[in-house]
Coordinates of C-alpha atoms and ligand atoms in Angstrom, one line a residue:
M1405 CA -18.6 26.7 -5.7
S1406 CA -18.7 22.9 -6.0
A1407 CA -16.8 22.5 -2.8
S1408 CA -19.7 23.6 -0.6
K1409 CA -22.2 21.3 -2.3
S1410 CA -23.0 17.8 -1.2
Y1411 CA -21.8 14.9 -3.3
L1412 CA -25.5 14.1 -3.9
E1413 CA -26.3 17.6 -5.2
R1414 CA -23.3 17.5 -7.5
S1415 CA -24.3 14.0 -8.8
K1416 CA -27.7 15.4 -9.9
L1417 CA -26.0 18.0 -12.2
H1418 CA -23.1 16.0 -13.4
S1419 CA -23.0 15.2 -17.2
N1420 CA -20.6 12.3 -17.1
P1421 CA -22.6 9.1 -16.2
T1422 CA -19.7 7.4 -14.3
A1423 CA -18.8 10.5 -12.3
K1424 CA -22.5 10.9 -11.5
A1425 CA -22.8 7.3 -10.3
F1426 CA -19.6 7.7 -8.3
L1427 CA -20.8 10.8 -6.5
E1428 CA -24.1 9.0 -5.7
L1429 CA -22.2 6.1 -4.4
M1430 CA -20.1 8.3 -2.1
E1431 CA -23.2 9.8 -0.6
R1432 CA -25.0 6.4 -0.3
K1433 CA -22.0 4.8 1.4
K1434 CA -21.0 7.8 3.4
S1435 CA -17.4 7.3 2.2
N1436 CA -14.9 9.5 0.5
L1437 CA -12.1 6.9 1.1
S1438 CA -10.2 5.1 -1.6
V1439 CA -7.8 2.4 -0.6
A1440 CA -4.6 2.1 -2.5
A1441 CA -4.2 -1.7 -2.6
D1442 CA -0.5 -1.9 -3.5
L1443 CA -0.1 -5.6 -2.8
T1444 CA 1.9 -8.1 -4.9
S1445 CA -0.1 -11.3 -4.5
K1446 CA -3.6 -12.0 -5.9
H1447 CA -4.7 -13.6 -2.7
A1448 CA -3.6 -10.7 -0.5
L1449 CA -5.2 -8.1 -2.9
I1450 CA -8.6 -10.0 -2.9
E1451 CA -8.4 -10.4 0.9
L1452 CA -7.7 -6.7 1.4
A1453 CA -10.5 -5.6 -1.0
D1454 CA -13.0 -7.8 0.9
K1455 CA -11.9 -6.5 4.3
V1456 CA -12.0 -2.8 3.4
G1457 CA -14.9 -3.1 0.9
P1458 CA -17.6 -2.0 3.4
Y1459 CA -15.8 1.3 4.1
I1460 CA -14.6 2.5 0.7
C1461 CA -16.1 4.2 -2.3
L1462 CA -13.2 3.3 -4.6
L1463 CA -10.6 0.5 -4.8
K1464 CA -7.4 1.8 -6.3
T1465 CA -5.1 -0.9 -7.9
H1466 CA -1.6 -1.1 -9.4
I1467 CA -2.5 -4.2 -11.3
D1468 CA 1.0 -4.6 -12.8
V1469 CA 2.6 -5.2 -9.4
V1470 CA 0.6 -8.4 -8.9
D1471 CA 3.0 -11.4 -9.4
D1472 CA 0.2 -13.9 -10.1
F1473 CA -2.2 -11.7 -12.1
D1474 CA -4.8 -13.6 -14.1
Q1475 CA -8.3 -12.9 -15.4
D1476 CA -9.8 -14.6 -12.3
L1477 CA -8.3 -11.7 -10.2
V1478 CA -10.3 -9.2 -12.3
D1479 CA -13.4 -11.3 -12.1
Q1480 CA -13.1 -11.6 -8.3
L1481 CA -12.4 -7.8 -7.9
T1482 CA -15.4 -6.9 -10.0
A1483 CA -17.5 -9.3 -8.0
L1484 CA -16.3 -7.7 -4.7
A1485 CA -17.1 -4.2 -6.2
K1486 CA -20.7 -5.4 -6.7
K1487 CA -20.9 -7.1 -3.3
H1488 CA -19.6 -4.1 -1.3
D1489 CA -20.7 -1.3 -3.7
F1490 CA -17.4 0.4 -4.7
M1491 CA -15.8 1.4 -8.0
I1492 CA -12.4 0.4 -9.3
F1493 CA -9.6 2.8 -10.3
E1494 CA -6.6 1.3 -12.0
D1495 CA -3.8 3.8 -11.2
R1496 CA -2.0 3.2 -14.5
K1497 CA -0.6 6.8 -14.9
F1498 CA -0.5 6.6 -18.7
A1499 CA 2.2 8.8 -20.2
D1500 CA 2.7 8.0 -23.9
I1501 CA 1.4 9.3 -27.2
G1502 CA -2.3 8.8 -28.1
N1503 CA -1.8 5.7 -30.3
T1504 CA 0.3 3.9 -27.8
V1505 CA -2.0 4.6 -24.8
K1506 CA -5.0 3.3 -26.8
L1507 CA -3.2 0.0 -27.0
Q1508 CA -2.0 0.0 -23.4
Y1509 CA -5.5 0.8 -22.2
S1510 CA -7.5 -1.7 -24.3
S1511 CA -5.1 -4.6 -24.9
G1512 CA -2.1 -6.6 -23.5
V1513 CA -2.3 -8.8 -20.4
Y1514 CA -4.4 -6.4 -18.3
K1515 CA -7.1 -5.0 -20.7
I1516 CA -7.6 -2.2 -18.2
A1517 CA -10.5 -0.6 -20.1
S1518 CA -12.5 -3.7 -19.8
W1519 CA -12.8 -3.6 -16.0
S1520 CA -11.5 -0.3 -14.5
D1521 CA -14.2 2.4 -14.1
I1522 CA -11.6 5.1 -13.7
T1523 CA -8.0 5.5 -14.7
N1524 CA -5.4 8.3 -14.8
A1525 CA -2.9 9.9 -17.1
H1526 CA 0.0 12.4 -17.0
T1527 CA -0.3 15.3 -19.5
V1528 CA 3.4 15.4 -20.4
P1529 CA 2.7 14.2 -24.0
G1530 CA 0.0 16.9 -24.6
E1531 CA -3.7 16.4 -25.5
G1532 CA -3.2 13.4 -27.8
I1533 CA -3.0 11.2 -24.7
I1534 CA -6.5 12.3 -23.7
Q1535 CA -7.8 11.8 -27.2
G1536 CA -6.3 8.3 -27.4
L1537 CA -7.7 7.1 -24.1
R1538 CA -11.0 8.8 -24.8
E1539 CA -11.5 6.8 -28.0
V1540 CA -11.3 3.6 -26.0
G1541 CA -12.9 4.7 -22.7
L1542 CA -15.9 6.8 -23.7
P1543 CA -17.8 4.0 -25.5
L1544 CA -17.4 1.9 -22.4
N1545 CA -18.6 4.6 -20.0
R1546 CA -15.1 4.9 -18.4
C1547 CA -13.6 8.2 -17.2
L1548 CA -10.2 9.7 -16.6
L1549 CA -8.4 11.7 -14.0
L1550 CA -5.4 13.9 -15.0
L1551 CA -2.4 14.1 -12.7
A1552 CA -2.3 17.9 -12.1
E1553 CA 0.0 17.6 -9.1
M1554 CA 1.7 14.9 -7.2
S1555 CA 2.2 14.1 -3.5
S1556 CA 5.9 13.4 -3.7
A1557 CA 8.8 15.7 -2.7
G1558 CA 10.3 17.7 -5.5
T1559 CA 7.5 16.9 -8.0
L1560 CA 7.7 18.8 -11.3
A1561 CA 3.9 18.9 -11.7
K1562 CA 3.3 22.4 -10.5
G1563 CA 2.8 26.0 -11.8
D1564 CA 2.2 26.2 -15.6
Y1565 CA 2.1 22.5 -15.9
T1566 CA -0.8 22.3 -13.4
T1567 CA -2.6 25.2 -15.1
T1568 CA -2.3 23.7 -18.5
T1569 CA -3.5 20.3 -17.2
V1570 CA -6.7 22.0 -15.8
E1571 CA -7.3 23.6 -19.2
L1572 CA -7.0 20.3 -20.9
A1573 CA -9.5 18.8 -18.5
R1574 CA -12.0 21.6 -19.4
K1575 CA -11.5 20.8 -23.1
Y1576 CA -12.4 17.1 -22.6
K1577 CA -15.0 17.4 -19.9
D1578 CA -17.1 14.5 -21.3
F1579 CA -14.2 12.1 -20.4
V1580 CA -12.0 13.9 -17.9
V1581 CA -13.9 14.0 -14.6
G1582 CA -11.2 15.2 -12.2
F1583 CA -7.7 15.3 -11.0
I1584 CA -5.1 13.8 -8.8
A1585 CA -4.3 17.0 -7.0
M1586 CA -3.2 18.4 -3.7
Q1587 CA -5.8 21.1 -3.6
R1588 CA -9.0 22.2 -5.2
Y1589 CA -8.7 24.7 -8.0
E1590 CA -11.1 27.5 -8.8
D1591 CA -14.3 26.5 -10.7
R1592 CA -14.9 28.1 -14.1
D1593 CA -18.1 27.9 -16.3
G1594 CA -19.8 25.4 -14.1
D1595 CA -16.8 23.1 -13.6
D1596 CA -17.4 20.2 -11.3
F1597 CA -14.2 18.2 -11.2
I1598 CA -13.6 15.4 -8.6
Y1599 CA -10.4 15.9 -6.7
M1600 CA -8.6 12.8 -5.5
T1601 CA -5.7 13.2 -3.2
P1602 CA -3.0 10.6 -2.3
G1603 CA -0.4 11.1 0.4
V1604 CA -2.8 10.7 3.3
G1605 CA -1.9 9.3 6.7
L1606 CA -3.1 9.7 10.3
D1607 CA 0.0 8.4 12.0
Q1608 CA 3.1 9.2 9.9
T1609 CA 4.2 12.0 7.7
S1610 CA 6.8 10.5 5.3
D1611 CA 8.1 7.1 4.1
G1612 CA 11.8 8.0 3.4
L1613 CA 11.2 7.7 -0.3
G1614 CA 9.7 11.1 -1.0
Q1615 CA 6.1 10.3 -0.1
Q1616 CA 4.5 13.0 2.1
W1617 CA 1.4 12.2 4.1
K1618 CA -1.2 14.7 5.2
H1619 CA -4.1 14.4 7.7
P1620 CA -7.5 13.6 6.1
R1621 CA -9.0 16.8 7.5
E1622 CA -6.3 18.9 5.9
V1623 CA -7.1 17.3 2.5
I1624 CA -10.9 17.4 2.6
Y1625 CA -11.6 20.5 4.8
D1626 CA -8.6 22.8 4.4
R1627 CA -7.7 22.0 0.8
G1628 CA -11.2 21.2 -0.5
C1629 CA -10.5 17.8 -2.1
D1630 CA -13.1 15.1 -2.5
V1631 CA -11.5 11.7 -2.1
I1632 CA -8.6 10.6 0.2
I1633 CA -6.4 7.9 -1.2
V1634 CA -4.8 5.8 1.6
G1635 CA -2.5 2.9 1.2
R1636 CA 0.0 1.9 3.8
G1637 CA -1.8 3.9 6.5
I1638 CA -4.5 1.2 6.2
Y1639 CA -2.6 -2.1 5.5
G1640 CA 1.0 -1.3 6.3
N1641 CA 3.0 -2.6 9.4
G1642 CA 0.6 -5.4 10.1
R1643 CA -2.3 -3.1 10.7
D1644 CA -5.9 -4.4 11.0
A1645 CA -7.0 -3.1 7.6
A1646 CA -10.8 -3.2 8.4
K1647 CA -10.3 -1.2 11.6
E1648 CA -8.0 1.3 9.9
A1649 CA -10.4 1.7 6.9
K1650 CA -13.2 2.5 9.3
R1651 CA -11.1 5.1 11.1
Y1652 CA -10.1 6.8 7.8
Q1653 CA -13.7 6.6 6.5
E1654 CA -14.9 8.4 9.6
A1655 CA -12.1 11.0 9.4
G1656 CA -12.7 11.7 5.7
W1657 CA -16.5 11.8 6.1
N1658 CA -16.5 14.1 9.2
A1659 CA -14.2 16.5 7.4
Y1660 CA -16.6 16.6 4.4
L1661 CA -19.7 17.2 6.6
E1662 CA -17.8 20.0 8.2
R1663 CA -17.0 21.5 4.8
I1664 CA -20.5 21.5 3.4
K1665 CA -22.1 22.7 6.6
Ligands
LIG1240 O1 -0.7 5.8 1.0 P1 0.5 5.3 0.3 O2 1.6 6.2 0.3 O3 0.8 3.9 0.7 O4 0.0 5.1 -1.2 C1 -0.3 6.1 -2.1 C2 -0.8 5.6 -3.4 C3 0.2 4.9 -4.2 C4 0.7 5.8 -5.3 O5 1.0 5.2 -6.5 C5 -0.5 6.8 -5.5 O6 -1.2 6.8 -4.2 N1 -0.1 8.2 -5.8 C6 -0.7 8.9 -6.9 C7 -1.8 8.5 -7.6 C8 -3.0 7.9 -7.0 O7 -1.9 8.7 -8.8 C9 -0.2 10.1 -7.2 C10 0.7 10.8 -6.4 O8 1.1 12.0 -6.6 N2 1.2 10.2 -5.2 C11 0.8 8.9 -4.9 O9 1.2 8.4 -3.8 O10 -0.5 3.8 -4.9

């Protein structure tokens, strides 16, 4: 079972080069924390990335909410990724037919494929969405997460939808390296997917808009997921982001050590 192995052991056997590098990075940095940097100004986003950089394995962006987006923002974020040793995940949640997502991933204002190591997609359109993204992403050594479940109340991503999404991931293992999920699924035929879980908070359980927050230990230890994705728990309500990031890093890492013991 991949859940009981260390990130380092898993990295040695992983066939996707980006997933391999990501698992190595997690072990090297002792971090399974991804910060969801949902900020609308370039300056604030860069400042947050620099503050939390030492504690994270992955910076998650919603680049289309930034009012003053420009190429310099991308250049600065990629420089910070080098400086602090983290990867970048643009949480684009692609959801269209293969041909359209190819254009959305490669082109337009954001040119996501040119800078984002990891991105994600819904499987509503069927496997064409994976094929389209894969044509763009694979030659650039990018990789994809599928949204198998969501953290929000009343989500429709459950049951057969989740099961079929996992089947699709198995079919395109060279490009699909994991899931946005609320729990780890059973491994089959040497599966080693990376499970990233949003909806994580130490101090609050909901936001009044459907988001549901769980404790890092519940996510990593009880539910067997690999990465905690934390947004407002770290930068919300005027919090000291560096201090909070350290707190979440420790909570996530201790739960992981307990799991692989
Ligand atoms: O910690 P929060 O609630 O401030 O931020 C959670 C982040 C947001 C959401 O867009 C994202 O996680 N998210 C996702 C992702 C990562 O795909 C899926 C989901 O089901 N729930 C969720 O909150 O940036």
